[in-house]
């Protein structure tokens, strides 16, 4: 009887503490940025001039707050928030900076990968190979998708100075689908 209780305890503790893609859907964003929130709910936002596919229903903002300077002790270059019809639908946390010549190193990528695996599990897929992508993995939950990429900027434009940069991109799949379907 005691062996059965021990087995049940071990099994239940594993289920309670295991991380899954479902956790990505439950969190619905990153830290205080939750999908569906309105831009007026945030301080320290600046409207970016970049227009997403010339869609007037989409606004791109840069977060200027100083409360998220690092993720896993890795310097954050910029946080961009995309809103569709005044609802947060996409969060991008960028690493690497041309001006300061700070690259997003392989060990930084691996550190973030390890952290994200601890948080959401190892049920990720490798991103499709493209010349610009050095490393890339994707967690694809039911409602939310998270991407971790490491890129070689010189592959975008050979005229540019080479810099390895990266980002974590988290987005609400339903709201992003609405953006694309609103264009037709």
PDB file of C-alpha atoms in Angstrom:
ATOM      1  CA  UNK A   1       0.000   0.000   0.000  1.00  0.00           C
ATOM      2  CA  UNK A   2       2.810   2.447   0.839  1.00  0.00           C
ATOM      3  CA  UNK A   3       4.431   1.817  -2.574  1.00  0.00           C
ATOM      4  CA  UNK A   4       1.196   2.843  -4.282  1.00  0.00           C
ATOM      5  CA  UNK A   5       0.969   6.034  -2.206  1.00  0.00           C
ATOM      6  CA  UNK A   6       4.573   6.918  -2.997  1.00  0.00           C
ATOM      7  CA  UNK A   7       3.955   6.327  -6.717  1.00  0.00           C
ATOM      8  CA  UNK A   8       0.785   8.468  -6.661  1.00  0.00           C
ATOM      9  CA  UNK A   9       2.619  11.240  -4.787  1.00  0.00           C
ATOM     10  CA  UNK A  10       5.525  11.246  -7.267  1.00  0.00           C
ATOM     11  CA  UNK A  11       3.182  11.219 -10.246  1.00  0.00           C
ATOM     12  CA  UNK A  12       0.992  14.023  -8.890  1.00  0.00           C
ATOM     13  CA  UNK A  13       3.993  16.173  -7.967  1.00  0.00           C
ATOM     14  CA  UNK A  14       5.399  15.764 -11.478  1.00  0.00           C
ATOM     15  CA  UNK A  15       2.073  16.827 -12.967  1.00  0.00           C
ATOM     16  CA  UNK A  16       1.809  19.820 -10.653  1.00  0.00           C
ATOM     17  CA  UNK A  17       5.304  21.117 -11.361  1.00  0.00           C
ATOM     18  CA  UNK A  18       5.724  20.209 -15.017  1.00  0.00           C
ATOM     19  CA  UNK A  19       5.602  23.132 -17.411  1.00  0.00           C
ATOM     20  CA  UNK A  20       3.592  22.943 -20.592  1.00  0.00           C
ATOM     21  CA  UNK A  21       2.491  24.945 -23.576  1.00  0.00           C
ATOM     22  CA  UNK A  22      -0.776  25.444 -21.725  1.00  0.00           C
ATOM     23  CA  UNK A  23       1.122  27.776 -19.358  1.00  0.00           C
ATOM     24  CA  UNK A  24       1.848  30.011 -22.348  1.00  0.00           C
ATOM     25  CA  UNK A  25      -1.900  30.347 -22.997  1.00  0.00           C
ATOM     26  CA  UNK A  26      -2.607  30.946 -19.300  1.00  0.00           C
ATOM     27  CA  UNK A  27      -0.038  33.766 -18.939  1.00  0.00           C
ATOM     28  CA  UNK A  28      -1.368  35.593 -22.045  1.00  0.00           C
ATOM     29  CA  UNK A  29       1.656  37.823 -22.451  1.00  0.00           C
ATOM     30  CA  UNK A  30       4.860  38.886 -20.733  1.00  0.00           C
ATOM     31  CA  UNK A  31       5.101  40.253 -17.205  1.00  0.00           C
ATOM     32  CA  UNK A  32       2.600  43.144 -16.939  1.00  0.00           C
ATOM     33  CA  UNK A  33       1.846  43.150 -20.674  1.00  0.00           C
ATOM     34  CA  UNK A  34      -1.289  41.031 -21.185  1.00  0.00           C
ATOM     35  CA  UNK A  35      -3.006  40.450 -24.511  1.00  0.00           C
ATOM     36  CA  UNK A  36      -6.208  42.410 -24.964  1.00  0.00           C
ATOM     37  CA  UNK A  37      -5.044  45.356 -22.825  1.00  0.00           C
ATOM     38  CA  UNK A  38      -5.532  48.899 -24.152  1.00  0.00           C
ATOM     39  CA  UNK A  39      -2.577  51.293 -24.747  1.00  0.00           C
ATOM     40  CA  UNK A  40      -4.058  53.693 -22.183  1.00  0.00           C
ATOM     41  CA  UNK A  41      -3.420  51.036 -19.508  1.00  0.00           C
ATOM     42  CA  UNK A  42       0.336  51.490 -19.931  1.00  0.00           C
ATOM     43  CA  UNK A  43       2.703  54.241 -18.934  1.00  0.00           C
ATOM     44  CA  UNK A  44       5.876  54.978 -20.851  1.00  0.00           C
ATOM     45  CA  UNK A  45       4.608  54.175 -24.361  1.00  0.00           C
ATOM     46  CA  UNK A  46       5.639  56.071 -27.450  1.00  0.00           C
ATOM     47  CA  UNK A  47       3.884  55.659 -30.785  1.00  0.00           C
ATOM     48  CA  UNK A  48       6.290  54.319 -33.392  1.00  0.00           C
ATOM     49  CA  UNK A  49       6.119  55.581 -36.962  1.00  0.00           C
ATOM     50  CA  UNK A  50       6.362  52.063 -38.357  1.00  0.00           C
ATOM     51  CA  UNK A  51       2.966  51.155 -39.763  1.00  0.00           C
ATOM     52  CA  UNK A  52       2.096  47.456 -39.848  1.00  0.00           C
ATOM     53  CA  UNK A  53       1.119  46.713 -43.471  1.00  0.00           C
ATOM     54  CA  UNK A  54      -0.423  50.200 -43.731  1.00  0.00           C
ATOM     55  CA  UNK A  55      -3.353  48.981 -41.648  1.00  0.00           C
ATOM     56  CA  UNK A  56      -4.932  51.954 -39.809  1.00  0.00           C
ATOM     57  CA  UNK A  57      -6.359  49.609 -37.146  1.00  0.00           C
ATOM     58  CA  UNK A  58      -2.837  48.600 -36.089  1.00  0.00           C
ATOM     59  CA  UNK A  59      -0.552  50.767 -33.938  1.00  0.00           C
ATOM     60  CA  UNK A  60       3.024  50.004 -33.026  1.00  0.00           C
ATOM     61  CA  UNK A  61       4.422  51.371 -29.745  1.00  0.00           C
ATOM     62  CA  UNK A  62       7.828  51.354 -28.086  1.00  0.00           C
ATOM     63  CA  UNK A  63       7.918  50.810 -24.339  1.00  0.00           C
ATOM     64  CA  UNK A  64      10.190  53.362 -22.633  1.00  0.00           C
ATOM     65  CA  UNK A  65       9.829  52.153 -19.062  1.00  0.00           C
ATOM     66  CA  UNK A  66      12.992  51.385 -17.114  1.00  0.00           C
ATOM     67  CA  UNK A  67      11.557  48.474 -15.122  1.00  0.00           C
ATOM     68  CA  UNK A  68      12.535  45.820 -17.707  1.00  0.00           C
ATOM     69  CA  UNK A  69      16.174  46.445 -18.524  1.00  0.00           C
ATOM     70  CA  UNK A  70      17.206  42.778 -18.445  1.00  0.00           C
ATOM     71  CA  UNK A  71      15.658  39.379 -19.099  1.00  0.00           C
ATOM     72  CA  UNK A  72      17.717  36.559 -17.553  1.00  0.00           C
ATOM     73  CA  UNK A  73      20.553  39.071 -16.999  1.00  0.00           C
ATOM     74  CA  UNK A  74      20.619  39.792 -20.742  1.00  0.00           C
ATOM     75  CA  UNK A  75      20.373  43.473 -21.700  1.00  0.00           C
ATOM     76  CA  UNK A  76      17.082  44.335 -23.420  1.00  0.00           C
ATOM     77  CA  UNK A  77      17.536  46.731 -26.312  1.00  0.00           C
ATOM     78  CA  UNK A  78      13.890  47.545 -26.943  1.00  0.00           C
ATOM     79  CA  UNK A  79      10.365  46.347 -26.186  1.00  0.00           C
ATOM     80  CA  UNK A  80       7.785  46.861 -28.909  1.00  0.00           C
ATOM     81  CA  UNK A  81       4.049  46.423 -28.459  1.00  0.00           C
ATOM     82  CA  UNK A  82       1.594  45.975 -31.315  1.00  0.00           C
ATOM     83  CA  UNK A  83      -2.082  46.846 -30.849  1.00  0.00           C
ATOM     84  CA  UNK A  84      -5.005  45.942 -33.096  1.00  0.00           C
ATOM     85  CA  UNK A  85      -8.178  47.950 -32.565  1.00  0.00           C
ATOM     86  CA  UNK A  86      -6.677  49.172 -29.278  1.00  0.00           C
ATOM     87  CA  UNK A  87      -5.975  45.618 -28.022  1.00  0.00           C
ATOM     88  CA  UNK A  88      -2.462  44.369 -27.300  1.00  0.00           C
ATOM     89  CA  UNK A  89      -1.767  41.493 -29.673  1.00  0.00           C
ATOM     90  CA  UNK A  90       2.034  41.232 -29.940  1.00  0.00           C
ATOM     91  CA  UNK A  91       5.070  41.765 -27.691  1.00  0.00           C
ATOM     92  CA  UNK A  92       8.622  41.828 -29.007  1.00  0.00           C
ATOM     93  CA  UNK A  93      11.640  41.943 -26.706  1.00  0.00           C
ATOM     94  CA  UNK A  94      14.754  42.782 -28.727  1.00  0.00           C
ATOM     95  CA  UNK A  95      18.379  42.023 -27.870  1.00  0.00           C
ATOM     96  CA  UNK A  96      21.493  43.429 -29.536  1.00  0.00           C
ATOM     97  CA  UNK A  97      22.146  47.042 -30.486  1.00  0.00           C
ATOM     98  CA  UNK A  98      23.880  48.560 -33.532  1.00  0.00           C
ATOM     99  CA  UNK A  99      24.744  51.860 -31.851  1.00  0.00           C
ATOM    100  CA  UNK A 100      26.429  50.246 -28.834  1.00  0.00           C
ATOM    101  CA  UNK A 101      27.788  47.353 -30.950  1.00  0.00           C
ATOM    102  CA  UNK A 102      26.273  44.878 -28.492  1.00  0.00           C
ATOM    103  CA  UNK A 103      25.655  41.481 -30.012  1.00  0.00           C
ATOM    104  CA  UNK A 104      23.198  38.833 -28.922  1.00  0.00           C
ATOM    105  CA  UNK A 105      25.689  36.057 -28.233  1.00  0.00           C
ATOM    106  CA  UNK A 106      25.098  32.325 -28.540  1.00  0.00           C
ATOM    107  CA  UNK A 107      25.416  31.909 -24.755  1.00  0.00           C
ATOM    108  CA  UNK A 108      22.689  34.559 -24.314  1.00  0.00           C
ATOM    109  CA  UNK A 109      20.426  32.645 -26.692  1.00  0.00           C
ATOM    110  CA  UNK A 110      21.140  29.377 -24.876  1.00  0.00           C
ATOM    111  CA  UNK A 111      20.466  31.004 -21.502  1.00  0.00           C
ATOM    112  CA  UNK A 112      17.078  32.297 -22.703  1.00  0.00           C
ATOM    113  CA  UNK A 113      16.297  28.939 -24.306  1.00  0.00           C
ATOM    114  CA  UNK A 114      17.011  27.153 -21.037  1.00  0.00           C
ATOM    115  CA  UNK A 115      14.861  29.620 -19.094  1.00  0.00           C
ATOM    116  CA  UNK A 116      11.969  29.290 -21.551  1.00  0.00           C
ATOM    117  CA  UNK A 117      12.244  25.494 -21.469  1.00  0.00           C
ATOM    118  CA  UNK A 118      11.962  25.591 -17.682  1.00  0.00           C
ATOM    119  CA  UNK A 119       8.927  27.851 -18.003  1.00  0.00           C
ATOM    120  CA  UNK A 120       7.071  26.294 -20.972  1.00  0.00           C
ATOM    121  CA  UNK A 121       8.671  22.899 -21.453  1.00  0.00           C
ATOM    122  CA  UNK A 122      10.675  21.418 -24.284  1.00  0.00           C
ATOM    123  CA  UNK A 123       7.759  21.009 -26.660  1.00  0.00           C
ATOM    124  CA  UNK A 124       9.177  23.508 -29.145  1.00  0.00           C
ATOM    125  CA  UNK A 125       9.992  23.213 -32.838  1.00  0.00           C
ATOM    126  CA  UNK A 126      13.009  24.519 -34.690  1.00  0.00           C
ATOM    127  CA  UNK A 127      12.212  27.519 -36.878  1.00  0.00           C
ATOM    128  CA  UNK A 128      12.434  27.073 -40.644  1.00  0.00           C
ATOM    129  CA  UNK A 129      15.925  27.762 -41.885  1.00  0.00           C
ATOM    130  CA  UNK A 130      16.370  31.076 -43.639  1.00  0.00           C
ATOM    131  CA  UNK A 131      19.656  32.840 -44.371  1.00  0.00           C
ATOM    132  CA  UNK A 132      19.044  35.459 -41.679  1.00  0.00           C
ATOM    133  CA  UNK A 133      18.134  32.941 -38.931  1.00  0.00           C
ATOM    134  CA  UNK A 134      21.113  31.538 -37.027  1.00  0.00           C
ATOM    135  CA  UNK A 135      19.101  29.904 -34.233  1.00  0.00           C
ATOM    136  CA  UNK A 136      15.363  29.799 -33.721  1.00  0.00           C
ATOM    137  CA  UNK A 137      12.764  27.865 -31.772  1.00  0.00           C
ATOM    138  CA  UNK A 138       8.994  28.215 -31.492  1.00  0.00           C
ATOM    139  CA  UNK A 139       6.540  27.259 -28.755  1.00  0.00           C
ATOM    140  CA  UNK A 140       3.130  27.029 -30.420  1.00  0.00           C
ATOM    141  CA  UNK A 141       0.314  26.793 -27.871  1.00  0.00           C
ATOM    142  CA  UNK A 142      -3.386  26.863 -28.671  1.00  0.00           C
ATOM    143  CA  UNK A 143      -3.876  30.629 -28.259  1.00  0.00           C
ATOM    144  CA  UNK A 144      -0.370  32.055 -27.952  1.00  0.00           C
ATOM    145  CA  UNK A 145       2.850  31.595 -29.890  1.00  0.00           C
ATOM    146  CA  UNK A 146       6.344  32.380 -28.576  1.00  0.00           C
ATOM    147  CA  UNK A 147       9.412  32.660 -30.786  1.00  0.00           C
ATOM    148  CA  UNK A 148      13.051  32.939 -29.758  1.00  0.00           C
ATOM    149  CA  UNK A 149      15.320  33.892 -32.657  1.00  0.00           C
ATOM    150  CA  UNK A 150      18.967  34.796 -33.142  1.00  0.00           C
ATOM    151  CA  UNK A 151      19.633  36.617 -36.427  1.00  0.00           C
ATOM    152  CA  UNK A 152      22.522  37.792 -38.575  1.00  0.00           C
ATOM    153  CA  UNK A 153      21.616  41.314 -39.696  1.00  0.00           C
ATOM    154  CA  UNK A 154      24.109  41.284 -42.579  1.00  0.00           C
ATOM    155  CA  UNK A 155      21.963  38.627 -44.293  1.00  0.00           C
ATOM    156  CA  UNK A 156      19.089  41.156 -44.477  1.00  0.00           C
ATOM    157  CA  UNK A 157      21.171  43.815 -46.128  1.00  0.00           C
ATOM    158  CA  UNK A 158      24.799  43.090 -47.118  1.00  0.00           C
ATOM    159  CA  UNK A 159      25.478  46.855 -47.050  1.00  0.00           C
ATOM    160  CA  UNK A 160      24.806  46.958 -43.310  1.00  0.00           C
ATOM    161  CA  UNK A 161      27.411  46.361 -40.677  1.00  0.00           C
ATOM    162  CA  UNK A 162      27.111  42.793 -39.428  1.00  0.00           C
ATOM    163  CA  UNK A 163      25.528  42.425 -36.016  1.00  0.00           C
ATOM    164  CA  UNK A 164      24.029  39.386 -34.377  1.00  0.00           C
ATOM    165  CA  UNK A 165      20.736  40.357 -32.779  1.00  0.00           C
ATOM    166  CA  UNK A 166      17.795  38.460 -31.401  1.00  0.00           C
ATOM    167  CA  UNK A 167      14.335  38.674 -30.013  1.00  0.00           C
ATOM    168  CA  UNK A 168      11.568  36.996 -28.103  1.00  0.00           C
ATOM    169  CA  UNK A 169       8.265  37.491 -29.890  1.00  0.00           C
ATOM    170  CA  UNK A 170       5.025  36.559 -28.140  1.00  0.00           C
ATOM    171  CA  UNK A 171       1.683  37.012 -29.825  1.00  0.00           C
ATOM    172  CA  UNK A 172      -2.003  36.243 -29.512  1.00  0.00           C
ATOM    173  CA  UNK A 173      -2.796  34.038 -32.507  1.00  0.00           C
ATOM    174  CA  UNK A 174      -6.466  35.041 -32.683  1.00  0.00           C
ATOM    175  CA  UNK A 175      -5.758  38.793 -32.698  1.00  0.00           C
ATOM    176  CA  UNK A 176      -2.951  38.394 -35.257  1.00  0.00           C
ATOM    177  CA  UNK A 177      -5.340  36.442 -37.503  1.00  0.00           C
ATOM    178  CA  UNK A 178      -7.824  39.299 -37.163  1.00  0.00           C
ATOM    179  CA  UNK A 179      -5.152  41.746 -38.327  1.00  0.00           C
ATOM    180  CA  UNK A 180      -4.453  39.753 -41.466  1.00  0.00           C
ATOM    181  CA  UNK A 181      -8.123  39.099 -42.228  1.00  0.00           C
ATOM    182  CA  UNK A 182      -8.971  42.809 -41.760  1.00  0.00           C
ATOM    183  CA  UNK A 183      -6.750  43.618 -44.732  1.00  0.00           C
ATOM    184  CA  UNK A 184      -9.036  41.823 -47.182  1.00  0.00           C
TER     185      UNK A 184
END
